[in-house]
mmCIF file of C-alpha atoms in Angstrom:
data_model
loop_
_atom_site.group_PDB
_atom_site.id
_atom_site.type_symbol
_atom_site.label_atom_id
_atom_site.label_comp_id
_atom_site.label_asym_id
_atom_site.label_seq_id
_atom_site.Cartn_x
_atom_site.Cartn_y
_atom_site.Cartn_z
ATOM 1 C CA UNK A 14 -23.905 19.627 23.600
ATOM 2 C CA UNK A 15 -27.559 20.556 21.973
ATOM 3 C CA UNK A 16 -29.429 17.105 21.071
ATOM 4 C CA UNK A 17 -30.589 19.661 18.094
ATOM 5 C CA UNK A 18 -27.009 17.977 16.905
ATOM 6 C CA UNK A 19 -26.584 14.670 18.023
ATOM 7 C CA UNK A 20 -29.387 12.850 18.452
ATOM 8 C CA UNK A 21 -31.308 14.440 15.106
ATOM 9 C CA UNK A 22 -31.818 12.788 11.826
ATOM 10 C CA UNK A 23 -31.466 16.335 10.405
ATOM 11 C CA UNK A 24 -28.362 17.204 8.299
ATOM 12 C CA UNK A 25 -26.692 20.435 9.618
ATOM 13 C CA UNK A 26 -23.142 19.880 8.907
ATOM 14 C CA UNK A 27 -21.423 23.252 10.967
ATOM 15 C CA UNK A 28 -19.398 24.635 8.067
ATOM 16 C CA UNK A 29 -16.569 26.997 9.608
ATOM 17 C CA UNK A 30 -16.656 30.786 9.311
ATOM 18 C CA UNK A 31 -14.618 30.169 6.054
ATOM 19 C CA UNK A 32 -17.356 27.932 4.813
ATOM 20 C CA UNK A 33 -15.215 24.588 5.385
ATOM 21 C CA UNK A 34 -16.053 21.394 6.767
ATOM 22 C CA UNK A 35 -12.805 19.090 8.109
ATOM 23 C CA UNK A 36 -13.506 15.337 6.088
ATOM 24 C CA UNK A 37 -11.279 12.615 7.276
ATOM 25 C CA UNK A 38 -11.130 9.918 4.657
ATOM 26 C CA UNK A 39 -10.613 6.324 5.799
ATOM 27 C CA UNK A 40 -10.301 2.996 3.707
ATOM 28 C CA UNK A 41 -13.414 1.373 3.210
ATOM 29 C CA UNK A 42 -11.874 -1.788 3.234
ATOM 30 C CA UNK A 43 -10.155 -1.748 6.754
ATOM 31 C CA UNK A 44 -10.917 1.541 7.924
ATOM 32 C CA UNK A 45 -6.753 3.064 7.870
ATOM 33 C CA UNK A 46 -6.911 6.850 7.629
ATOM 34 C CA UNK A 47 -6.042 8.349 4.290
ATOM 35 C CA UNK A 48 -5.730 11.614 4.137
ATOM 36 C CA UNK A 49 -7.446 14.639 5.915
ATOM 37 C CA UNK A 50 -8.967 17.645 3.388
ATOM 38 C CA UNK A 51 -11.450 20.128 3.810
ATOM 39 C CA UNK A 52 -15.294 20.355 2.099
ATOM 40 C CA UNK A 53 -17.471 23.344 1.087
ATOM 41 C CA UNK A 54 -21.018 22.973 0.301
ATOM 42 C CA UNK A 55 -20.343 22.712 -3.236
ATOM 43 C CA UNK A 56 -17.548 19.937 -2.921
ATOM 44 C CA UNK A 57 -20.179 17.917 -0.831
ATOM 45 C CA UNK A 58 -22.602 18.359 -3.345
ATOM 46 C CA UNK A 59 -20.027 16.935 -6.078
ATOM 47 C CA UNK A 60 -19.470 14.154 -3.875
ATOM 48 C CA UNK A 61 -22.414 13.289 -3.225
ATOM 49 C CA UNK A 62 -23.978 13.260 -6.826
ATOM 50 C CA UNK A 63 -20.716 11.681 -8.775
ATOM 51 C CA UNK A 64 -19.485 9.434 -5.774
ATOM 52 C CA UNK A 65 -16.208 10.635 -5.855
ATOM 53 C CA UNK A 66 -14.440 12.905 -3.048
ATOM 54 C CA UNK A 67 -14.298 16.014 -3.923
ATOM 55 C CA UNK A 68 -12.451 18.951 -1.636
ATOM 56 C CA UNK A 69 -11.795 22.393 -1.278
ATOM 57 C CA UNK A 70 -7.910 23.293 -1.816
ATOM 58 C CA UNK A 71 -7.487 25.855 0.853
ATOM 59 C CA UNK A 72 -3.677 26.135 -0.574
ATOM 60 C CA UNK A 73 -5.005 26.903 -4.347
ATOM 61 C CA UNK A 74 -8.490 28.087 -2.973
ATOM 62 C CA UNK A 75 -10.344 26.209 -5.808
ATOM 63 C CA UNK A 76 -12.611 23.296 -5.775
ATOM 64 C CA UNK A 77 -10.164 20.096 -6.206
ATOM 65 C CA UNK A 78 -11.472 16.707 -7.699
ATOM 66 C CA UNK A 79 -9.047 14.451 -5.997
ATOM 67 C CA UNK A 80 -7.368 12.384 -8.538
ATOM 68 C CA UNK A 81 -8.333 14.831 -10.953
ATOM 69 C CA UNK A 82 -4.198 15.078 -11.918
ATOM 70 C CA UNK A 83 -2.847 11.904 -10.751
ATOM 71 C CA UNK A 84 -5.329 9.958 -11.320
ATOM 72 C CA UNK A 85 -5.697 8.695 -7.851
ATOM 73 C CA UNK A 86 -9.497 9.153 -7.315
ATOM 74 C CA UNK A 87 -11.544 7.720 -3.885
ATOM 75 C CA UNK A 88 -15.048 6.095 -4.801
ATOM 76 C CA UNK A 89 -16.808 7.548 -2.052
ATOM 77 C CA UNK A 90 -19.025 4.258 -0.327
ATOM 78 C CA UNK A 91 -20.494 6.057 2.668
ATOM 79 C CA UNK A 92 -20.293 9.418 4.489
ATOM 80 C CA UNK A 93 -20.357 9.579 8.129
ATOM 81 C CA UNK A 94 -21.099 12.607 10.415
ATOM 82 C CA UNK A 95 -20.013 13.364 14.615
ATOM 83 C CA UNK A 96 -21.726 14.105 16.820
ATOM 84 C CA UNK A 97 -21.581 17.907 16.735
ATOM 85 C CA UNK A 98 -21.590 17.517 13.014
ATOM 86 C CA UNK A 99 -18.100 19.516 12.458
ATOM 87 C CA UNK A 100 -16.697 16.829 10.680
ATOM 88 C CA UNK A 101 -17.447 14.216 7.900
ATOM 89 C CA UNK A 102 -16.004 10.744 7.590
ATOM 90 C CA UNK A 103 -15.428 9.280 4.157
ATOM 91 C CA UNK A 104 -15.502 5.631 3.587
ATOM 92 C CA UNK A 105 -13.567 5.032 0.133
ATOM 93 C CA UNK A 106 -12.429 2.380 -1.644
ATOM 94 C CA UNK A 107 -8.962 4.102 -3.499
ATOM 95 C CA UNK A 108 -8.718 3.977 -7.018
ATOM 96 C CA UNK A 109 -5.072 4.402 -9.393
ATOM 97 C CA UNK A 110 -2.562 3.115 -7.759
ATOM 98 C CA UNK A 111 -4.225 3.314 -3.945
ATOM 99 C CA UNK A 112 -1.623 6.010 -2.821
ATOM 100 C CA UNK A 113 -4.033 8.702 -1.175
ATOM 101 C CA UNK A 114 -1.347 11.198 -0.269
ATOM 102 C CA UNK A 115 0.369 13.542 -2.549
ATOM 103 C CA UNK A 116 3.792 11.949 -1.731
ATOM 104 C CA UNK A 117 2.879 8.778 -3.106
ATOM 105 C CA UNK A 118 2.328 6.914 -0.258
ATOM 106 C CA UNK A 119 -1.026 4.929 0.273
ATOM 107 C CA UNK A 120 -1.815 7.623 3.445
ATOM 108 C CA UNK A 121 -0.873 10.784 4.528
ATOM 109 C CA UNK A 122 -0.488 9.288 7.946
ATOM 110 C CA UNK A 123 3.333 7.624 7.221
ATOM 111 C CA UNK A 124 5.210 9.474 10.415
ATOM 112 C CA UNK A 125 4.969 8.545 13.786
ATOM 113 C CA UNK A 126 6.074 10.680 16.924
ATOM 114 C CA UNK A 127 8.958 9.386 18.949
ATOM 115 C CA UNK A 128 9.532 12.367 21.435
ATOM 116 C CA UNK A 129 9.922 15.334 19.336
ATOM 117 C CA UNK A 130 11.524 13.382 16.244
ATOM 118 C CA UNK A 131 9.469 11.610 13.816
ATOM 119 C CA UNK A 132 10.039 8.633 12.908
ATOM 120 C CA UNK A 133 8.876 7.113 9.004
ATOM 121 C CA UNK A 134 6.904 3.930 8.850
ATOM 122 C CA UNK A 135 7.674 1.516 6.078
ATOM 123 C CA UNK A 136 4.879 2.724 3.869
ATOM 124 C CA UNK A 137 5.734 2.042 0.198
ATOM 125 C CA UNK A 138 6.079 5.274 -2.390
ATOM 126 C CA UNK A 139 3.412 3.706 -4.971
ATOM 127 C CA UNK A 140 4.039 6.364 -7.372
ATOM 128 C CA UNK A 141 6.856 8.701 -8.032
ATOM 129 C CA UNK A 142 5.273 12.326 -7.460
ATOM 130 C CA UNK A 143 8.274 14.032 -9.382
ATOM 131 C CA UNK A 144 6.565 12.091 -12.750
ATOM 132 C CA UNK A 145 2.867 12.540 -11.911
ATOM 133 C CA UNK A 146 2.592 16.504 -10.705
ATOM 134 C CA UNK B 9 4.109 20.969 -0.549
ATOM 135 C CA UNK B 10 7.000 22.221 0.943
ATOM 136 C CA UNK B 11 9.269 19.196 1.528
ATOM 137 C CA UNK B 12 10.126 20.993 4.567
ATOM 138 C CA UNK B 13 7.575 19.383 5.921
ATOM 139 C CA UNK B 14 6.508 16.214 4.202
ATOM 140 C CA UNK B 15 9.926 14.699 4.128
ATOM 141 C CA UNK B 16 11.510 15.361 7.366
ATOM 142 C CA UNK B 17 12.060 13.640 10.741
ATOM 143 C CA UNK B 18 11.460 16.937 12.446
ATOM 144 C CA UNK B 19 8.386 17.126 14.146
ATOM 145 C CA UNK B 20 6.852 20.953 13.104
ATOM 146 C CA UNK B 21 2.872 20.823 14.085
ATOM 147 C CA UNK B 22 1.071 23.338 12.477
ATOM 148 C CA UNK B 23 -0.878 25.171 14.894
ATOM 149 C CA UNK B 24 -3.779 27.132 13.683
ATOM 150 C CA UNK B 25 -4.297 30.938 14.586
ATOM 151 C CA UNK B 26 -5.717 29.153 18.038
ATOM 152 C CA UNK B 27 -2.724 27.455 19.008
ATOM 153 C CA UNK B 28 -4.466 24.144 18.090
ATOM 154 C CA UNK B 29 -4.052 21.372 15.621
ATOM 155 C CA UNK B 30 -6.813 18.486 14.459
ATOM 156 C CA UNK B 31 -6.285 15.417 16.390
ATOM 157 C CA UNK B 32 -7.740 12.197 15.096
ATOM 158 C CA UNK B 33 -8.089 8.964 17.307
ATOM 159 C CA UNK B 34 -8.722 5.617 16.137
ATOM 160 C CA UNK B 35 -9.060 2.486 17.571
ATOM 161 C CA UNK B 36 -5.266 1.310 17.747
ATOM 162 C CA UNK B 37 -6.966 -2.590 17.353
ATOM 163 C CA UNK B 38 -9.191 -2.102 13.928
ATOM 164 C CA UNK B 39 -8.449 1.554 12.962
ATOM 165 C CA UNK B 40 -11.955 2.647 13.876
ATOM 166 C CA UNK B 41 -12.121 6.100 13.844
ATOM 167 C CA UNK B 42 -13.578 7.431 17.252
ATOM 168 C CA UNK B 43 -13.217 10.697 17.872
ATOM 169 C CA UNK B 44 -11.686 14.350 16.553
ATOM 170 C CA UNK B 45 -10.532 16.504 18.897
ATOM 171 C CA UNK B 46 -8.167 19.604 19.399
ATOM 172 C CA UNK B 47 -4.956 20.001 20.995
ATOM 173 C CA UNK B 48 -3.056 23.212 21.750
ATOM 174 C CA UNK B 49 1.174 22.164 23.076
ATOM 175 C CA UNK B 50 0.438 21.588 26.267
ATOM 176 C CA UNK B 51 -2.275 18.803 25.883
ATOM 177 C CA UNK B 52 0.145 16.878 23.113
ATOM 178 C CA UNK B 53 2.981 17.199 25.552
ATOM 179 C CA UNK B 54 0.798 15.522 28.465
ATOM 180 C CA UNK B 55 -0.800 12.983 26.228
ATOM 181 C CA UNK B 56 2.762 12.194 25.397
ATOM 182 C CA UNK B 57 3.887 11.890 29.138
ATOM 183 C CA UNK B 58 0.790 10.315 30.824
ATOM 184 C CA UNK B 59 0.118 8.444 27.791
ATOM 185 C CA UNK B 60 -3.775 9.189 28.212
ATOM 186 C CA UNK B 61 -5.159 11.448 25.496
ATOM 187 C CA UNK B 62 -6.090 15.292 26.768
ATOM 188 C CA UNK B 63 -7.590 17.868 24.404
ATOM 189 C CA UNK B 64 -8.251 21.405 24.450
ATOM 190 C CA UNK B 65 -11.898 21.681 24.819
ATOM 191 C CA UNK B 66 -12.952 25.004 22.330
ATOM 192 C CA UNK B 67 -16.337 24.948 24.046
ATOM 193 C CA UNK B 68 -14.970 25.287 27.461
ATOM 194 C CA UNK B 69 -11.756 26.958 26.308
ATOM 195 C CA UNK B 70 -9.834 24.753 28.975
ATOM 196 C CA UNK B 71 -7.659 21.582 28.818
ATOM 197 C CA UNK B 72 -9.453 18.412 29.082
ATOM 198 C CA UNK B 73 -8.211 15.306 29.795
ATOM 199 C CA UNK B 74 -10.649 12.877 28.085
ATOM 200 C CA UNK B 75 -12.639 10.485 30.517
ATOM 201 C CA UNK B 76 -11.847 12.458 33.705
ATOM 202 C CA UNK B 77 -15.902 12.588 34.187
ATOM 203 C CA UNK B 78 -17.041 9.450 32.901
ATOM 204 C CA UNK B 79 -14.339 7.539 32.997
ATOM 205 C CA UNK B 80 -13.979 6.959 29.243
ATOM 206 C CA UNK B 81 -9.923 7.316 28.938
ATOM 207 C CA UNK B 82 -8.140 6.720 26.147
ATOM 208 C CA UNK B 83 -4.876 5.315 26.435
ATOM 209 C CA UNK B 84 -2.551 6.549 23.388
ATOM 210 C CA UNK B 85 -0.346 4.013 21.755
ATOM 211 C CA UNK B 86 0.611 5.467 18.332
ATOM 212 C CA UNK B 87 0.704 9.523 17.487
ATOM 213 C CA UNK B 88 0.972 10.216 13.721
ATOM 214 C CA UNK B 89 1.080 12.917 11.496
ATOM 215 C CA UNK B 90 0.023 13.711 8.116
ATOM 216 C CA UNK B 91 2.434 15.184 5.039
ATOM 217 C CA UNK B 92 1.851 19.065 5.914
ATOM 218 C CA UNK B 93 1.890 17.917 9.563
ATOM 219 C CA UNK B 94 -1.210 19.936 10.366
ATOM 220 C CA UNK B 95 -3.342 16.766 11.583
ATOM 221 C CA UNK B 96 -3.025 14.123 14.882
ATOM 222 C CA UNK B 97 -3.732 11.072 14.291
ATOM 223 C CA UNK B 98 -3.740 9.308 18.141
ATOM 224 C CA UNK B 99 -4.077 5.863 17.868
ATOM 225 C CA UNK B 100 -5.569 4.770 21.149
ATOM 226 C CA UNK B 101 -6.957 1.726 23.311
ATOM 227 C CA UNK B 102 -10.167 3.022 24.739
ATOM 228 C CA UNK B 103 -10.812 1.938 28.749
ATOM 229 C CA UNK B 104 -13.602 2.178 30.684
ATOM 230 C CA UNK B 105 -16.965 1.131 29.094
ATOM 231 C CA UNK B 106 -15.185 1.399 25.522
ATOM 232 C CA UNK B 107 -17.661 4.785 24.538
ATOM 233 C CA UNK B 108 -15.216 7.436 23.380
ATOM 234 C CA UNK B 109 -18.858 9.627 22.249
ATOM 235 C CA UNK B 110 -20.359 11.692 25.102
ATOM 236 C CA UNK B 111 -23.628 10.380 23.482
ATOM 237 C CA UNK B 112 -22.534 6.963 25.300
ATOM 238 C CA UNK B 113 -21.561 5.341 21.548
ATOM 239 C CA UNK B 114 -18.344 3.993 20.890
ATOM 240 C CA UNK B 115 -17.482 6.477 18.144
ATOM 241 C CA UNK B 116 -18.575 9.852 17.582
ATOM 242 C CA UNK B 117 -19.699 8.777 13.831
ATOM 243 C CA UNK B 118 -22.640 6.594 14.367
ATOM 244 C CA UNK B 119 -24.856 8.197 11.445
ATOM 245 C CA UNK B 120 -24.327 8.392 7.729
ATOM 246 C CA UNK B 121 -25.399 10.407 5.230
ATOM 247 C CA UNK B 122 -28.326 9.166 3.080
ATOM 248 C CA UNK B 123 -29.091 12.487 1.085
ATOM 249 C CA UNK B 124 -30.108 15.485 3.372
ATOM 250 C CA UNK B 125 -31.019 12.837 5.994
ATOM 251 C CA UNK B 126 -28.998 11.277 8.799
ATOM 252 C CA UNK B 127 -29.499 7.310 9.260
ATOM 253 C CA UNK B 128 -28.520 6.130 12.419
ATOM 254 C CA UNK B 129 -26.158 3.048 12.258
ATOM 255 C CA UNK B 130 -26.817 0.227 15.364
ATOM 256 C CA UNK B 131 -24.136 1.619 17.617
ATOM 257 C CA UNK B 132 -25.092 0.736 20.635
ATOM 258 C CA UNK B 133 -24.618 3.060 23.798
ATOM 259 C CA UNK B 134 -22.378 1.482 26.278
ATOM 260 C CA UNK B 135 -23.201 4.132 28.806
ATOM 261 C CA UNK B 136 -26.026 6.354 29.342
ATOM 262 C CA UNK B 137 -24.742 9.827 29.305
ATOM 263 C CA UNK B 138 -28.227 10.998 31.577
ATOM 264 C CA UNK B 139 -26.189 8.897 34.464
ATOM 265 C CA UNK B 140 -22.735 9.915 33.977
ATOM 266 C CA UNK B 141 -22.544 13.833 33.230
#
């Protein structure tokens, strides 16, 4: 791997041929994973100047304030970079009612593998997503 | 979302156009995220057996079994997945020196974003990569 990468203080995040950047979120707080979206230049930009994670819906294909409908926002506290700089980590402390994924749940992450089954964890629903979308 | 997906037990992983999905590891003791890699089928179904983490290197365009050079294994304690179940999230006990970052660091993330500059944080390297590849 080029050190022009790695070992650089020189931003040169490696958007993909579509223009997106993969941006893990974790909890600032204890570091649990979120929630896993995708970033354009724009949505990094948004980030970056209102300190709250911003994305690019590749679903809707539209810029997407997270929160911006259910009101669960992420206060952005620090954004990491690999190695290769193909991927961003966001340290965020969860605002509304802390549940990071769409389904309610505090993260997306609320299935385990057990062979080819999955298996739920215990995660809470802290909202009801047939009253908030 | 289709609840196909984001309510089920059955394991669907959404392979891109590649034949490869996101995988995530973190450190199964404080959640630390290390590393993101990709797996096509085959390198999930021998994580799963040899519970040691392989990958499908994009570079190389072959199956890599992480730590087979330098020793830096991971063994894989937890596999998520996310709602749309088209992320990995491999929660893992790193052996060896503890470095899961070719750069010899124990996480791939070791600088943050401080405008259009990169700030190293005090990782430390626990190998040096010079030696080892």
């Amino acid at each position: 791997m080029s050190k022009d990468l790695d070992e650089t203080d020189r931003f040169q995040p490696r958007f993909d041929s579509s223009g997106l950047i993969t941006a893990i979120v974790s909890d600032a707080r204890d570091n649990a994973v979120l929630m896993v979206a995708h970033m354009n230049a724009e949505a990094l930009r948004l980030t970056q100047e209102t300190g709250l994670a911003h994305f690019w819906s590749r679903s809707r294909q539209a810029l997407w304030k997270k929160g911006e409908t259910s009101g669960e926002t992420l206060e952005v506290t620090e954004i990491l970079t690999d190695c290769d700089q193909d991927v961003l980590l966001l340290k965020a402390l969860p605002q509304g009612k802390g549940a990071a994924c769409h389904t309610g749940r505090r993260s997306c992450f609320y299935r385990r593998l057990d062979g080819d089954r999955l298996v739920f964890t215990d995660a809470p629903r802290l909202f009801d997503p047939k009253t908030v979308y």
